[in-house]
PDB file of C-alpha atoms in Angstrom:
ATOM      1  CA  MET A   1     275.824 234.245 -50.808  1.00  0.00           C
ATOM      2  CA  LYS A   2     274.731 234.019 -47.399  1.00  0.00           C
ATOM      3  CA  PRO A   3     272.596 230.445 -46.606  1.00  0.00           C
ATOM      4  CA  GLY A   4     268.918 231.927 -46.968  1.00  0.00           C
ATOM      5  CA  THR A   5     269.398 234.707 -48.895  1.00  0.00           C
ATOM      6  CA  ALA A   6     267.705 233.312 -51.650  1.00  0.00           C
ATOM      7  CA  ALA A   7     264.327 232.889 -50.062  1.00  0.00           C
ATOM      8  CA  GLN A   8     264.625 236.453 -48.975  1.00  0.00           C
ATOM      9  CA  MET A   9     264.943 237.584 -52.202  1.00  0.00           C
ATOM     10  CA  VAL A  10     261.722 235.661 -53.253  1.00  0.00           C
ATOM     11  CA  ARG A  11     259.940 236.896 -50.202  1.00  0.00           C
ATOM     12  CA  PHE A  12     261.028 240.273 -50.964  1.00  0.00           C
ATOM     13  CA  ALA A  13     259.705 240.139 -54.362  1.00  0.00           C
ATOM     14  CA  LEU A  14     256.418 238.684 -52.943  1.00  0.00           C
ATOM     15  CA  VAL A  15     256.349 241.509 -50.556  1.00  0.00           C
ATOM     16  CA  GLY A  16     256.664 244.182 -53.643  1.00  0.00           C
ATOM     17  CA  VAL A  17     253.915 242.578 -55.226  1.00  0.00           C
ATOM     18  CA  VAL A  18     251.648 243.106 -52.365  1.00  0.00           C
ATOM     19  CA  ASN A  19     253.005 246.541 -51.570  1.00  0.00           C
ATOM     20  CA  THR A  20     252.369 247.281 -55.189  1.00  0.00           C
ATOM     21  CA  GLY A  21     248.856 246.412 -55.179  1.00  0.00           C
ATOM     22  CA  THR A  22     248.076 247.726 -51.913  1.00  0.00           C
ATOM     23  CA  TYR A  23     249.389 251.258 -52.744  1.00  0.00           C
ATOM     24  CA  TYR A  24     247.382 251.052 -56.279  1.00  0.00           C
ATOM     25  CA  GLY A  25     244.191 249.582 -54.294  1.00  0.00           C
ATOM     26  CA  LEU A  26     244.608 252.830 -51.469  1.00  0.00           C
ATOM     27  CA  TYR A  27     245.296 255.066 -54.524  1.00  0.00           C
ATOM     28  CA  LEU A  28     241.992 254.297 -56.330  1.00  0.00           C
ATOM     29  CA  LEU A  29     240.101 254.404 -52.866  1.00  0.00           C
ATOM     30  CA  PHE A  30     240.873 257.681 -51.981  1.00  0.00           C
ATOM     31  CA  LEU A  31     241.340 259.375 -55.416  1.00  0.00           C
ATOM     32  CA  PRO A  32     237.253 260.056 -55.735  1.00  0.00           C
ATOM     33  CA  TRP A  33     237.522 262.297 -52.593  1.00  0.00           C
ATOM     34  CA  VAL A  34     240.777 263.630 -52.951  1.00  0.00           C
ATOM     35  CA  PRO A  35     242.938 265.310 -55.646  1.00  0.00           C
ATOM     36  CA  TYR A  36     245.204 262.984 -57.253  1.00  0.00           C
ATOM     37  CA  VAL A  37     248.519 264.280 -55.621  1.00  0.00           C
ATOM     38  CA  VAL A  38     247.288 263.770 -52.217  1.00  0.00           C
ATOM     39  CA  ALA A  39     245.624 260.276 -53.186  1.00  0.00           C
ATOM     40  CA  HIS A  40     249.016 259.436 -54.466  1.00  0.00           C
ATOM     41  CA  ILE A  41     251.280 260.459 -51.526  1.00  0.00           C
ATOM     42  CA  THR A  42     248.406 259.087 -49.150  1.00  0.00           C
ATOM     43  CA  ALA A  43     248.581 255.748 -50.508  1.00  0.00           C
ATOM     44  CA  PHE A  44     252.442 255.960 -51.244  1.00  0.00           C
ATOM     45  CA  LEU A  45     253.170 256.108 -47.096  1.00  0.00           C
ATOM     46  CA  LEU A  46     250.735 254.060 -46.246  1.00  0.00           C
ATOM     47  CA  ALA A  47     251.783 250.998 -48.281  1.00  0.00           C
ATOM     48  CA  MET A  48     255.289 252.075 -46.891  1.00  0.00           C
ATOM     49  CA  VAL A  49     254.559 251.617 -43.594  1.00  0.00           C
ATOM     50  CA  GLY A  50     252.554 247.867 -44.174  1.00  0.00           C
ATOM     51  CA  SER A  51     255.837 247.107 -46.314  1.00  0.00           C
ATOM     52  CA  PHE A  52     258.097 247.935 -43.139  1.00  0.00           C
ATOM     53  CA  PHE A  53     255.933 245.257 -41.082  1.00  0.00           C
ATOM     54  CA  LEU A  54     256.046 242.542 -43.974  1.00  0.00           C
ATOM     55  CA  THR A  55     259.338 242.827 -44.927  1.00  0.00           C
ATOM     56  CA  SER A  56     260.414 243.103 -41.283  1.00  0.00           C
ATOM     57  CA  TYR A  57     258.192 239.992 -40.126  1.00  0.00           C
ATOM     58  CA  PHE A  58     258.044 237.905 -43.932  1.00  0.00           C
ATOM     59  CA  THR A  59     261.186 238.987 -45.573  1.00  0.00           C
ATOM     60  CA  TYR A  60     263.713 238.495 -43.036  1.00  0.00           C
ATOM     61  CA  ARG A  61     261.680 237.570 -39.721  1.00  0.00           C
ATOM     62  CA  THR A  62     262.951 239.993 -37.276  1.00  0.00           C
ATOM     63  CA  ARG A  63     261.330 241.868 -34.950  1.00  0.00           C
ATOM     64  CA  PRO A  64     260.542 245.667 -36.079  1.00  0.00           C
ATOM     65  CA  THR A  65     262.274 248.726 -34.249  1.00  0.00           C
ATOM     66  CA  TRP A  66     261.627 252.514 -34.606  1.00  0.00           C
ATOM     67  CA  ARG A  67     265.398 252.460 -36.160  1.00  0.00           C
ATOM     68  CA  LYS A  68     264.682 250.440 -38.488  1.00  0.00           C
ATOM     69  CA  PHE A  69     261.078 252.394 -39.268  1.00  0.00           C
ATOM     70  CA  LEU A  70     262.816 255.482 -39.761  1.00  0.00           C
ATOM     71  CA  LEU A  71     265.719 254.014 -41.658  1.00  0.00           C
ATOM     72  CA  PHE A  72     263.407 251.935 -44.072  1.00  0.00           C
ATOM     73  CA  PRO A  73     261.952 254.724 -46.261  1.00  0.00           C
ATOM     74  CA  LEU A  74     266.211 255.027 -47.786  1.00  0.00           C
ATOM     75  CA  THR A  75     264.640 251.662 -49.798  1.00  0.00           C
ATOM     76  CA  ASN A  76     262.197 253.564 -51.234  1.00  0.00           C
ATOM     77  CA  ALA A  77     264.420 256.594 -52.110  1.00  0.00           C
ATOM     78  CA  ALA A  78     266.913 254.322 -53.662  1.00  0.00           C
ATOM     79  CA  ASN A  79     263.985 252.667 -55.738  1.00  0.00           C
ATOM     80  CA  PHE A  80     262.904 256.215 -56.881  1.00  0.00           C
ATOM     81  CA  VAL A  81     266.641 257.368 -57.834  1.00  0.00           C
ATOM     82  CA  ILE A  82     267.229 254.129 -59.829  1.00  0.00           C
ATOM     83  CA  THR A  83     264.516 253.807 -61.726  1.00  0.00           C
ATOM     84  CA  THR A  84     264.117 257.533 -62.484  1.00  0.00           C
ATOM     85  CA  THR A  85     267.678 257.730 -63.770  1.00  0.00           C
ATOM     86  CA  GLY A  86     266.698 254.112 -65.355  1.00  0.00           C
ATOM     87  CA  MET A  87     263.969 255.402 -66.954  1.00  0.00           C
ATOM     88  CA  TYR A  88     265.645 258.792 -68.313  1.00  0.00           C
ATOM     89  CA  VAL A  89     268.783 256.249 -69.368  1.00  0.00           C
ATOM     90  CA  LEU A  90     266.306 253.980 -71.162  1.00  0.00           C
ATOM     91  CA  VAL A  91     264.035 256.097 -72.842  1.00  0.00           C
ATOM     92  CA  ASP A  92     265.922 259.744 -73.587  1.00  0.00           C
ATOM     93  CA  LEU A  93     269.227 257.959 -74.216  1.00  0.00           C
ATOM     94  CA  LEU A  94     268.512 254.459 -75.585  1.00  0.00           C
ATOM     95  CA  GLY A  95     265.217 255.384 -77.339  1.00  0.00           C
ATOM     96  CA  LEU A  96     262.869 252.399 -75.713  1.00  0.00           C
ATOM     97  CA  SER A  97     259.633 252.892 -75.354  1.00  0.00           C
ATOM     98  CA  SER A  98     258.516 254.252 -72.380  1.00  0.00           C
ATOM     99  CA  THR A  99     255.830 252.086 -72.104  1.00  0.00           C
ATOM    100  CA  TRP A 100     258.186 249.430 -71.386  1.00  0.00           C
ATOM    101  CA  ALA A 101     260.929 251.442 -69.608  1.00  0.00           C
ATOM    102  CA  PRO A 102     259.422 251.356 -66.256  1.00  0.00           C
ATOM    103  CA  LEU A 103     259.344 247.905 -65.964  1.00  0.00           C
ATOM    104  CA  ILE A 104     263.025 247.259 -66.705  1.00  0.00           C
ATOM    105  CA  ALA A 105     264.049 250.336 -64.583  1.00  0.00           C
ATOM    106  CA  ALA A 106     261.906 248.998 -61.974  1.00  0.00           C
ATOM    107  CA  ALA A 107     263.904 245.079 -62.565  1.00  0.00           C
ATOM    108  CA  THR A 108     267.424 247.033 -62.306  1.00  0.00           C
ATOM    109  CA  ALA A 109     266.060 248.709 -58.596  1.00  0.00           C
ATOM    110  CA  ILE A 110     265.337 245.138 -57.238  1.00  0.00           C
ATOM    111  CA  PRO A 111     268.618 243.964 -56.366  1.00  0.00           C
ATOM    112  CA  VAL A 112     270.270 247.393 -54.930  1.00  0.00           C
ATOM    113  CA  THR A 113     266.866 247.685 -52.565  1.00  0.00           C
ATOM    114  CA  PHE A 114     266.991 244.356 -51.429  1.00  0.00           C
ATOM    115  CA  VAL A 115     270.543 244.401 -50.322  1.00  0.00           C
ATOM    116  CA  LEU A 116     269.288 248.456 -48.631  1.00  0.00           C
ATOM    117  CA  SER A 117     266.428 246.821 -47.014  1.00  0.00           C
ATOM    118  CA  ARG A 118     268.326 243.817 -46.051  1.00  0.00           C
ATOM    119  CA  THR A 119     271.058 245.784 -44.493  1.00  0.00           C
ATOM    120  CA  ILE A 120     268.358 248.349 -42.659  1.00  0.00           C
ATOM    121  CA  MET A 121     266.230 245.153 -41.475  1.00  0.00           C
ATOM    122  CA  LEU A 122     269.723 242.936 -39.907  1.00  0.00           C
ATOM    123  CA  ARG A 123     271.500 244.942 -39.028  1.00  0.00           C
ATOM    124  CA  PRO A 124     272.729 244.539 -35.116  1.00  0.00           C
ATOM    125  CA  GLU A 125     271.028 246.918 -32.776  1.00  0.00           C
ATOM    126  CA  THR A 126     272.723 249.114 -31.168  1.00  0.00           C
ATOM    127  CA  PRO A 127     272.415 248.147 -27.068  1.00  0.00           C
ATOM    128  CA  GLY A 128     269.649 250.427 -25.503  1.00  0.00           C
ATOM    129  CA  THR A 129     268.191 251.257 -28.840  1.00  0.00           C
ATOM    130  CA  ALA A 130     266.129 248.084 -29.866  1.00  0.00           C
ATOM    131  CA  GLU A 131     263.206 248.606 -28.569  1.00  0.00           C
ATOM    132  CA  SER A 132     260.254 247.174 -30.982  1.00  0.00           C
ATOM    133  CA  LEU A 133     257.497 249.393 -31.958  1.00  0.00           C
ATOM    134  CA  GLY A 134     255.127 246.704 -30.175  1.00  0.00           C
ATOM    135  CA  GLU A 135     257.383 247.663 -26.866  1.00  0.00           C
ATOM    136  CA  SER A 136     256.461 251.154 -27.311  1.00  0.00           C
ATOM    137  CA  VAL A 137     253.054 250.594 -28.001  1.00  0.00           C
ATOM    138  CA  ALA A 138     252.704 248.544 -25.350  1.00  0.00           C
ATOM    139  CA  ARG A 139     254.638 250.586 -22.994  1.00  0.00           C
ATOM    140  CA  ALA A 140     252.530 253.998 -24.392  1.00  0.00           C
ATOM    141  CA  THR A 141     249.297 252.129 -23.657  1.00  0.00           C
ATOM    142  CA  GLU A 142     250.402 251.134 -19.928  1.00  0.00           C
ATOM    143  CA  THR A 143     250.792 254.945 -19.113  1.00  0.00           C
ATOM    144  CA  ALA A 144     247.740 256.302 -20.837  1.00  0.00           C
TER     145      ALA A 144
END
């Protein structure tokens, strides 16, 4: 294991807890005004943006860039595929209770999503593509 990886894993798990709480709070906030699917999608997307910045600054201590921002949803896609497949295997093939299966499936996804997010967030930038989101916003406000 590379130096600092254990600490990154702990910070990654903490961001996951914050992200889940953020998602659920936003979902409950939107639910009275929009259909549940719209509340789910909106809360999911907003929580994912927050998760990106927490993952960048807190977990890996790297600056956010547009490339990382655009690749970051791959971690959520991987998580979805792993947890959905895990649910099917645990409930339909192994007969485990559907009450506990999501927790086990989610736990199995953590190492994969950690490695994927670490790869995205710590991969060296190609020269000329490393403009941070903050730099982009600053540049846009200067020209406006």
